[in-house]
XYZ file of C-alpha atoms in Angstrom:
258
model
C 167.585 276.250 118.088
C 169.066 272.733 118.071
C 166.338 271.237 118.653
C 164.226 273.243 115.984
C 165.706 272.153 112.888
C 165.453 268.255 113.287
C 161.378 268.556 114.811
C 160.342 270.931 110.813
C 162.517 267.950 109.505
C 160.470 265.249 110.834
C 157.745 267.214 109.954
C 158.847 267.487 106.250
C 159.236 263.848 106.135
C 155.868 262.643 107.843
C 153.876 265.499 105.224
C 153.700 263.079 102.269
C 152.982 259.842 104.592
C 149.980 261.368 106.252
C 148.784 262.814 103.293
C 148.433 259.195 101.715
C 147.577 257.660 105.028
C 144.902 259.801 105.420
C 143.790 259.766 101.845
C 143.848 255.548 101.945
C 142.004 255.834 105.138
C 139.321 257.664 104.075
C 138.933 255.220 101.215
C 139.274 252.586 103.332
C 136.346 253.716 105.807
C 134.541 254.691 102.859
C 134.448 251.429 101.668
C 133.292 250.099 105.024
C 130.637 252.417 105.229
C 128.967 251.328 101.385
C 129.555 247.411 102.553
C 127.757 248.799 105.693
C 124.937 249.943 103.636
C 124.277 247.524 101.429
C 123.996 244.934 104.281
C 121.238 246.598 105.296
C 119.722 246.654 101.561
C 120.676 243.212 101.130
C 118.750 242.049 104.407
C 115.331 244.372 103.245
C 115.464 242.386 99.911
C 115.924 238.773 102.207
C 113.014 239.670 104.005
C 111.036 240.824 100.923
C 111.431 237.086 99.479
C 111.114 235.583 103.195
C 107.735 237.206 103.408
C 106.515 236.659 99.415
C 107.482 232.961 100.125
C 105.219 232.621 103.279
C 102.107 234.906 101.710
C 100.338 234.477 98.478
C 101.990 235.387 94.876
C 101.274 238.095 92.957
C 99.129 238.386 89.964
C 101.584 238.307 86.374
C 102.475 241.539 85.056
C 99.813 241.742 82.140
C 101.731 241.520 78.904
C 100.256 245.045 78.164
C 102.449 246.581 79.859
C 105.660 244.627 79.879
C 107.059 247.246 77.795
C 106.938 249.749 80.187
C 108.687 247.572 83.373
C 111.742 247.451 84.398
C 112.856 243.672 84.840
C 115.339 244.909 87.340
C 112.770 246.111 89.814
C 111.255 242.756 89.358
C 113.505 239.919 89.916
C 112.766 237.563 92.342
C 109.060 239.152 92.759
C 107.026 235.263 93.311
C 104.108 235.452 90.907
C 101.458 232.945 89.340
C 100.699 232.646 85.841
C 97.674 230.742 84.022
C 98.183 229.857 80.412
C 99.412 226.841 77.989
C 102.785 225.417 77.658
C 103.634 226.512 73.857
C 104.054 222.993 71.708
C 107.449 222.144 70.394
C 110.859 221.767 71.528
C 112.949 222.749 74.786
C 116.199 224.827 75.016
C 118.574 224.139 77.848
C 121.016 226.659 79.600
C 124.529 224.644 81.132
C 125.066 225.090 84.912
C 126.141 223.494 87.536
C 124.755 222.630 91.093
C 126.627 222.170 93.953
C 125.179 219.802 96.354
C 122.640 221.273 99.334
C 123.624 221.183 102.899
C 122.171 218.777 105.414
C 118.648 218.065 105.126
C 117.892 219.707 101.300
C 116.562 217.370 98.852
C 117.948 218.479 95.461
C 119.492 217.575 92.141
C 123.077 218.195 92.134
C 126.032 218.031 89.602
C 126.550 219.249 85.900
C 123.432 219.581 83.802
C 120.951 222.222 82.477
C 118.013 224.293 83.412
C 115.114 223.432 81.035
C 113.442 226.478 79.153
C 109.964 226.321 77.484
C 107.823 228.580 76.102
C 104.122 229.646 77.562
C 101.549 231.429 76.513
C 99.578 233.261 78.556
C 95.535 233.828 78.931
C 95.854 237.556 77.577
C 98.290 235.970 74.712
C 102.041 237.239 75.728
C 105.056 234.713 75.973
C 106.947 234.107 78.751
C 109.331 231.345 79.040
C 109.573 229.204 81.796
C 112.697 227.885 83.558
C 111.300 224.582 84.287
C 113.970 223.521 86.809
C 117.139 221.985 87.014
C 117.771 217.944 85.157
C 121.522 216.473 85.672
C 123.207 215.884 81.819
C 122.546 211.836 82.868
C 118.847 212.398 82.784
C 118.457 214.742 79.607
C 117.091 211.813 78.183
C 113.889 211.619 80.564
C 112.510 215.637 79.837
C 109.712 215.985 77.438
C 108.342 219.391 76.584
C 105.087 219.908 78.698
C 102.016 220.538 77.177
C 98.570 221.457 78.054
C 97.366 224.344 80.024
C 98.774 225.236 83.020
C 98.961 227.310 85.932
C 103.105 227.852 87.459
C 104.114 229.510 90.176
C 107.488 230.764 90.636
C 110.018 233.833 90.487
C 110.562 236.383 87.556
C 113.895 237.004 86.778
C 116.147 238.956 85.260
C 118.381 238.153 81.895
C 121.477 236.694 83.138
C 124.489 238.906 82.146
C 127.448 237.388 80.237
C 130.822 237.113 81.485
C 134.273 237.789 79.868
C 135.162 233.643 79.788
C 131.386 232.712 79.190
C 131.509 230.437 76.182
C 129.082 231.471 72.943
C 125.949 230.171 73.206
C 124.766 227.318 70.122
C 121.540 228.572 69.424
C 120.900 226.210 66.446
C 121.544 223.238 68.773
C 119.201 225.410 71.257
C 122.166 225.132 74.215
C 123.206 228.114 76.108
C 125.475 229.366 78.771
C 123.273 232.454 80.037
C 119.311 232.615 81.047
C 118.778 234.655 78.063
C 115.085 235.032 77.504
C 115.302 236.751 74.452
C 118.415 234.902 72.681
C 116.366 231.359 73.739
C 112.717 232.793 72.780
C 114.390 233.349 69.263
C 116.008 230.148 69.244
C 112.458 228.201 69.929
C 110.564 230.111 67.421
C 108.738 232.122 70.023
C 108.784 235.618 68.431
C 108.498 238.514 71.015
C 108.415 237.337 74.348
C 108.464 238.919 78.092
C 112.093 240.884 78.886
C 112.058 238.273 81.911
C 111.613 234.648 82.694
C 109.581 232.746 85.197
C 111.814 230.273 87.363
C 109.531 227.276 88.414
C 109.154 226.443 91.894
C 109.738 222.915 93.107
C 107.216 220.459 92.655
C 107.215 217.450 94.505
C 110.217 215.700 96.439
C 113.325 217.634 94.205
C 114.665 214.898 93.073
C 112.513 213.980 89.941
C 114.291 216.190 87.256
C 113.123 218.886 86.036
C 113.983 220.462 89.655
C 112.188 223.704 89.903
C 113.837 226.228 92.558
C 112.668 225.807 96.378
C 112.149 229.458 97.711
C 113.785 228.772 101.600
C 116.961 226.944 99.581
C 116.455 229.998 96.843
C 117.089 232.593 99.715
C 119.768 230.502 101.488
C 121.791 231.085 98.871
C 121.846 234.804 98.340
C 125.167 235.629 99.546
C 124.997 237.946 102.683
C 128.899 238.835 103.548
C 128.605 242.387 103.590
C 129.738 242.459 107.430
C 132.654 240.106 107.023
C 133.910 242.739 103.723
C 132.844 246.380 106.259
C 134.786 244.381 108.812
C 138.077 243.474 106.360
C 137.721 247.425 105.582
C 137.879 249.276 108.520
C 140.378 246.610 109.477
C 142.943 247.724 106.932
C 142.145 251.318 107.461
C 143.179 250.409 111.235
C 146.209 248.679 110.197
C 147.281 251.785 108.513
C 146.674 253.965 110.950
C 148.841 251.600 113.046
C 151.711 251.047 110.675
C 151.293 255.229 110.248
C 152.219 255.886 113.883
C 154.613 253.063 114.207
C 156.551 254.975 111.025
C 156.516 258.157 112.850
C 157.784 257.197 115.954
C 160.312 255.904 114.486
C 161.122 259.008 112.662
C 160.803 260.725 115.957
C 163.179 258.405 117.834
C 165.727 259.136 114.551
C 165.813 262.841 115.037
C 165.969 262.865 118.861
C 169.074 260.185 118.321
C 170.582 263.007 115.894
C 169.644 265.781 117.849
C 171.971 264.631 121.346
């Protein structure tokens, strides 16, 4: 019977500790599992791009139906669109590029990616990211003109953060890739729900800089194994820290049991 009483009060004691170990375990694993799973999402989407870069573009979604898509689905979809650059000013969205690794040939530094309206063969408005110019060259970009035919990525609206600063429409400067916010400020009227990013033309270093699809995909981040791994690390570490605690406990009530 001596021996009884100290063993159910160990076991009183550990109750509450495994219940939460267990519960932040199965988070834990849980959380492993999703980072698991969207590695695997992630790495369909980087060959969907890998494999639009080497092949042919698609055809532009017909401005018909634009109402009816759902820009989400789309972005980063390479496409090819035939029409006229729209006369009249530029807007300009802030950004900043850090410098390429070894071997890329871009534009780096603080400057702006150059917007600019253009019109289509069956008559809808897209605008066009026309690539990246460093705030010392601003002075060089003149709005293009003249038909046209551009090949790049559509893109989703970029979202707005909590510290993003408001954009000065009037001044046509912003801080997201807004397509609607900068069609309005140009004049445009209704325009596509997405934007066309330019691809590079020429050596990427004559500004504007349009986006090079291998650097493009280099940059999606991919460090869904390093987070599954950090995960099911923890959960480890508490299963370890779990047992360490109760064999301590045990050690306590054999001491008090002699």
């Amino acid at each position: 019977m001596s021996d009884v009483a100290p063993r159910a009060g160990a076991g009183r004691r550990l109750f509450w500790p495994a219940l939460l170990s267990l519960i932040g375990v199965a988070i834990l694993c849980t959380l492993g599992v999703w980072q698991i799973a969207r590695m695997s999402e992630k790495r369909v989407f980087i060959d969907r791009l890998s494999a639009q870069a080497a092949g042919a573009p698609a055809a532009m979604p017909a401005a018909s139906g634009w109402a009816a898509l759902d820009p989400a689905a789309l972005d980063l979809t390479r496409v090819t669109a035939q029409g006229s650059f729209i006369d009249g000013p530029v807007a300009g969205v802030r950004t900043t590029i850090a410098a390429g690794g070894p071997g890329t040939r871009q534009l780096s530094g603080f400057g702006r990616w150059i917007f600019q309206g253009f019109r289509l063969a069956d008559g809808g408005v897209v605008l066009i990211n026309r690539g990246f110019v460093p705030e010392s060259r601003l002075g060089e970009i003149k709005p293009a003109s003249g038909p046209a035919t551009v090949t790049g990525f559509l893109r989703t609206p970029e979202g707005r953060g909590s510290f993003t600063p408001s954009d000065l429409p009037a001044q046509r400067e912003f801080y997201t890739r807004d397509p609607t916010a900068i069609a309005a400020s140009l004049g445009l009227g209704p325009a596509a729900p997405f934007y066309l990013e330019a691809e590079r033309q020429g050596d990427g270093l004559t500004p504007p800089a349009g986006v090079n699809a291998k650097e493009l995909i280099a940059r999606i981040p991919d460090n869904h194994l390093s987070y599954a791994l950090t995960w099911f690390g923890l959960a480890a570490t508490l299963i370890g820290v779990f047992a360490a605690f109760a064999w301590q406990g045990r050690g306590a009530s054999d001491g008090s049991g002699s």
